[in-house]
Amino acid sequence: MAGENLQAVIAGNIAALRRLRGFTQAELAEKLGYSDKSVSKWERGDGLPDVLCLKAMADLFGVTVDYMLSADHPEEEPSPESGTGAGTGERSGGAEYQINRRNIAALSVAGVWMLSALIYAAGLIAGKSLVTGFFLAVPVSAILLVVFASLWGSRTHLFLSVTLLVWGMLLLICWLLRGRDPWLLMTLGIPATVVVWLSCRVTTKKPSADPPDSPPAS
């Protein structure tokens, strides 16, 4: 009975924290490296995540493992913005860490465009038009976004970043070859986008039948 109660407590905490953070079951599963069926099973109380997964969820939600195991935690409720861990009263690696990641990505991309603008300005001073720098900034920005999406983002972020890279490269090529009327090359972006989309759908998630998700009944 105690085991069943613990499953119900963990299930309720996972569901509540997931909704508080604004994640769908699929998004949470992707961040943890499991299938959405596993998350659904945990939230129904039909199984328990293993210890490492539970710790990863606690870090993601900005709470402690004790919080995940407790039914009552007054004055310890985390907020969607602060990511306050249970009993710490400090900002943890939850929401704040996600914001920092987005800021790093945004600053990196802004730096690329700032450099392009400086090069363009220097060209104007020298009496040259260096517009190509702006066309080059598109794929360079996309490459940075691909790196950040691979490290920190979801499959959707990766798909959008790679798609931007594909179209950015095509745009740059067409600009460099503009004297030869190469704009039909842009149509290559359509099948390339389909290939990227299908590639991002390939899953490496753990199946819901993993032993850690379904411990023997006590």
Short mmCIF file of C-alpha atoms in Angstrom, two decimals:
data_model
loop_
_atom_site.label_atom_id
_atom_site.label_comp_id
_atom_site.label_asym_id
_atom_site.label_seq_id
_atom_site.Cartn_x
_atom_site.Cartn_y
_atom_site.Cartn_z
CA MET A 1 0.00 0.00 0.00
CA ALA A 2 2.84 2.36 0.86
CA GLY A 3 4.39 1.69 -2.53
CA GLU A 4 1.11 2.48 -4.25
CA ASN A 5 0.80 5.72 -2.28
CA LEU A 6 4.33 6.72 -3.26
CA GLN A 7 3.55 6.06 -6.92
CA ALA A 8 0.47 8.25 -6.66
CA VAL A 9 2.47 11.05 -4.99
CA ILE A 10 5.21 10.98 -7.62
CA ALA A 11 2.62 10.79 -10.39
CA GLY A 12 0.82 13.86 -9.04
CA ASN A 13 4.04 15.82 -8.62
CA ILE A 14 5.26 15.03 -12.13
CA ALA A 15 1.95 16.06 -13.69
CA ALA A 16 1.66 19.24 -11.61
CA LEU A 17 5.25 20.38 -12.22
CA ARG A 18 5.05 19.55 -15.92
CA ARG A 19 1.94 21.72 -16.31
CA LEU A 20 3.51 24.47 -14.20
CA ARG A 21 6.51 24.57 -16.53
CA GLY A 22 4.22 24.52 -19.59
CA PHE A 23 5.61 21.25 -21.00
CA THR A 24 3.55 18.72 -22.88
CA GLN A 25 4.15 15.07 -22.09
CA ALA A 26 6.02 14.74 -25.38
CA GLU A 27 8.27 17.73 -24.61
CA LEU A 28 9.10 16.44 -21.15
CA ALA A 29 9.82 12.99 -22.56
CA GLU A 30 12.14 14.48 -25.16
CA LYS A 31 14.11 16.42 -22.57
CA LEU A 32 14.53 13.28 -20.46
CA GLY A 33 15.28 10.93 -23.35
CA TYR A 34 12.20 8.76 -22.82
CA SER A 35 9.03 8.21 -24.80
CA ASP A 36 5.86 10.18 -24.14
CA LYS A 37 4.22 6.85 -23.27
CA SER A 38 6.64 6.56 -20.35
CA VAL A 39 5.68 10.01 -19.05
CA SER A 40 2.00 9.18 -19.46
CA LYS A 41 2.52 5.95 -17.50
CA TRP A 42 4.32 7.77 -14.69
CA GLU A 43 1.58 10.37 -14.42
CA ARG A 44 -1.08 7.64 -14.26
CA GLY A 45 0.84 5.97 -11.43
CA ASP A 46 1.31 2.80 -13.46
CA GLY A 47 5.08 2.90 -13.07
CA LEU A 48 7.97 4.80 -11.51
CA PRO A 49 10.92 6.56 -13.16
CA ASP A 50 14.31 5.30 -12.09
CA VAL A 51 16.41 7.28 -9.63
CA LEU A 52 18.56 8.99 -12.28
CA CYS A 53 15.48 10.01 -14.24
CA LEU A 54 13.80 11.31 -11.11
CA LYS A 55 16.89 13.41 -10.32
CA ALA A 56 16.93 14.74 -13.89
CA MET A 57 13.27 15.73 -13.58
CA ALA A 58 13.90 17.44 -10.25
CA ASP A 59 16.75 19.47 -11.79
CA LEU A 60 14.62 20.32 -14.82
CA PHE A 61 11.71 21.50 -12.67
CA GLY A 62 13.96 23.36 -10.23
CA VAL A 63 13.05 21.29 -7.17
CA THR A 64 14.73 18.63 -5.03
CA VAL A 65 14.20 14.90 -5.22
CA ASP A 66 12.59 15.10 -1.76
CA TYR A 67 10.02 17.45 -3.27
CA MET A 68 9.20 14.86 -5.93
CA LEU A 69 8.67 12.22 -3.23
CA SER A 70 6.55 14.37 -0.91
CA ALA A 71 2.81 14.86 -1.00
CA ASP A 72 2.87 17.92 1.24
CA HIS A 73 5.30 20.75 0.61
CA PRO A 74 3.75 23.98 1.91
CA GLU A 75 5.69 27.20 1.27
CA GLU A 76 7.88 25.26 -1.14
CA GLU A 77 5.78 25.55 -4.29
CA PRO A 78 7.97 26.50 -7.25
CA SER A 79 6.79 29.27 -9.54
CA PRO A 80 6.95 29.05 -13.34
CA GLU A 81 9.32 32.02 -13.49
CA SER A 82 11.65 31.49 -10.57
CA GLY A 83 12.32 27.77 -10.66
CA THR A 84 12.66 27.78 -6.87
CA GLY A 85 13.85 24.48 -5.48
CA ALA A 86 12.08 22.96 -2.49
CA GLY A 87 13.35 24.43 0.74
CA THR A 88 16.18 26.38 -0.84
CA GLY A 89 14.56 29.79 -1.33
CA GLU A 90 17.04 30.35 -4.16
CA ARG A 91 16.81 30.29 -7.91
CA SER A 92 17.98 26.96 -9.26
CA GLY A 93 18.82 25.50 -12.65
CA GLY A 94 15.21 25.29 -13.84
CA ALA A 95 13.55 28.21 -15.59
CA GLU A 96 16.49 30.57 -15.06
CA TYR A 97 18.87 28.15 -16.77
CA GLN A 98 16.54 27.89 -19.76
CA ILE A 99 16.40 31.69 -20.00
CA ASN A 100 20.20 31.90 -19.86
CA ARG A 101 20.46 29.41 -22.69
CA ARG A 102 18.11 31.45 -24.86
CA ASN A 103 20.04 34.61 -24.02
CA ILE A 104 23.35 33.02 -25.02
CA ALA A 105 21.88 31.89 -28.34
CA ALA A 106 20.32 35.30 -29.00
CA LEU A 107 23.54 37.15 -28.15
CA SER A 108 25.57 34.89 -30.44
CA VAL A 109 23.26 35.47 -33.38
CA ALA A 110 23.12 39.21 -32.66
CA GLY A 111 26.91 39.25 -32.66
CA VAL A 112 26.99 37.76 -36.15
CA TRP A 113 24.65 40.44 -37.48
CA MET A 114 26.54 43.18 -35.65
CA LEU A 115 29.76 42.01 -37.31
CA SER A 116 28.03 42.01 -40.70
CA ALA A 117 26.81 45.57 -40.09
CA LEU A 118 30.31 46.71 -39.10
CA ILE A 119 31.79 45.14 -42.23
CA TYR A 120 29.13 46.83 -44.33
CA ALA A 121 29.84 50.18 -42.66
CA ALA A 122 33.58 49.76 -43.24
CA GLY A 123 32.84 49.00 -46.88
CA LEU A 124 30.82 52.19 -47.25
CA ILE A 125 33.71 54.19 -45.82
CA ALA A 126 36.03 52.53 -48.33
CA GLY A 127 33.58 53.18 -51.16
CA LYS A 128 32.51 49.54 -51.53
CA SER A 129 29.17 47.85 -51.09
CA LEU A 130 29.63 44.74 -48.95
CA VAL A 131 26.02 43.57 -48.92
CA THR A 132 27.20 39.97 -49.23
CA GLY A 133 28.05 40.03 -45.55
CA PHE A 134 24.35 40.14 -44.67
CA PHE A 135 23.59 37.18 -46.92
CA LEU A 136 26.47 35.30 -45.29
CA ALA A 137 25.12 36.15 -41.85
CA VAL A 138 21.99 34.04 -42.46
CA PRO A 139 23.70 30.62 -42.76
CA VAL A 140 26.29 31.54 -40.11
CA SER A 141 23.49 32.41 -37.69
CA ALA A 142 21.75 29.16 -38.62
CA ILE A 143 24.90 27.16 -37.89
CA LEU A 144 25.07 28.68 -34.42
CA LEU A 145 21.39 27.88 -33.84
CA VAL A 146 21.94 24.30 -34.99
CA VAL A 147 24.75 23.93 -32.45
CA PHE A 148 22.64 25.39 -29.64
CA ALA A 149 19.61 23.31 -30.62
CA SER A 150 21.75 20.17 -30.62
CA LEU A 151 23.07 20.97 -27.14
CA TRP A 152 20.03 22.44 -25.44
CA GLY A 153 16.98 22.49 -27.68
CA SER A 154 14.24 20.16 -28.77
CA ARG A 155 13.73 18.40 -32.08
CA THR A 156 11.50 21.26 -33.17
CA HIS A 157 14.27 23.77 -32.51
CA LEU A 158 16.73 21.58 -34.39
CA PHE A 159 14.36 21.22 -37.34
CA LEU A 160 13.82 24.98 -37.56
CA SER A 161 17.55 25.70 -37.26
CA VAL A 162 18.60 23.20 -39.92
CA THR A 163 15.82 24.40 -42.21
CA LEU A 164 17.05 27.98 -41.80
CA LEU A 165 20.57 26.77 -42.62
CA VAL A 166 19.38 25.07 -45.81
CA TRP A 167 17.45 28.08 -47.06
CA GLY A 168 20.19 30.46 -45.93
CA MET A 169 22.83 28.56 -47.91
CA LEU A 170 20.61 28.51 -51.00
CA LEU A 171 19.99 32.23 -50.67
CA LEU A 172 23.72 32.92 -50.33
CA ILE A 173 24.53 30.78 -53.38
CA CYS A 174 21.87 32.50 -55.46
CA TRP A 175 23.18 35.90 -54.40
CA LEU A 176 26.76 35.00 -55.31
CA LEU A 177 25.61 33.69 -58.71
CA ARG A 178 23.01 36.40 -59.27
CA GLY A 179 24.47 37.36 -62.63
CA ARG A 180 23.55 33.91 -63.97
CA ASP A 181 19.91 33.99 -62.85
CA PRO A 182 20.20 31.01 -60.45
CA TRP A 183 17.04 31.68 -58.41
CA LEU A 184 15.40 28.42 -59.45
CA LEU A 185 17.92 26.78 -57.13
CA MET A 186 15.73 27.97 -54.27
CA THR A 187 13.25 25.23 -55.17
CA LEU A 188 15.80 22.74 -53.81
CA GLY A 189 14.86 24.01 -50.38
CA ILE A 190 11.49 22.26 -50.55
CA PRO A 191 12.73 18.64 -50.78
CA ALA A 192 15.61 19.52 -48.46
CA THR A 193 13.12 20.73 -45.85
CA VAL A 194 11.18 17.47 -46.17
CA VAL A 195 14.37 15.47 -45.66
CA VAL A 196 15.26 17.51 -42.58
CA TRP A 197 11.75 17.05 -41.17
CA LEU A 198 11.86 13.28 -41.67
CA SER A 199 15.34 13.09 -40.15
CA CYS A 200 14.20 14.97 -37.05
CA ARG A 201 11.34 12.51 -36.63
CA VAL A 202 13.75 9.61 -36.21
CA THR A 203 13.54 8.77 -32.53
CA THR A 204 16.18 7.55 -30.13
CA LYS A 205 13.89 7.64 -27.10
CA LYS A 206 13.74 4.74 -24.73
CA PRO A 207 10.63 2.61 -25.22
CA SER A 208 7.96 2.72 -22.58
CA ALA A 209 8.62 -0.94 -21.76
CA ASP A 210 12.05 -0.17 -20.29
CA PRO A 211 12.62 -2.09 -17.04
CA PRO A 212 13.33 1.11 -15.03
CA ASP A 213 9.83 2.38 -15.83
CA SER A 214 8.06 -0.75 -14.59
CA PRO A 215 9.48 -1.99 -11.30
CA PRO A 216 8.04 -5.17 -9.88
CA ALA A 217 4.90 -4.64 -7.84
CA SER A 218 5.48 -4.79 -4.10
#
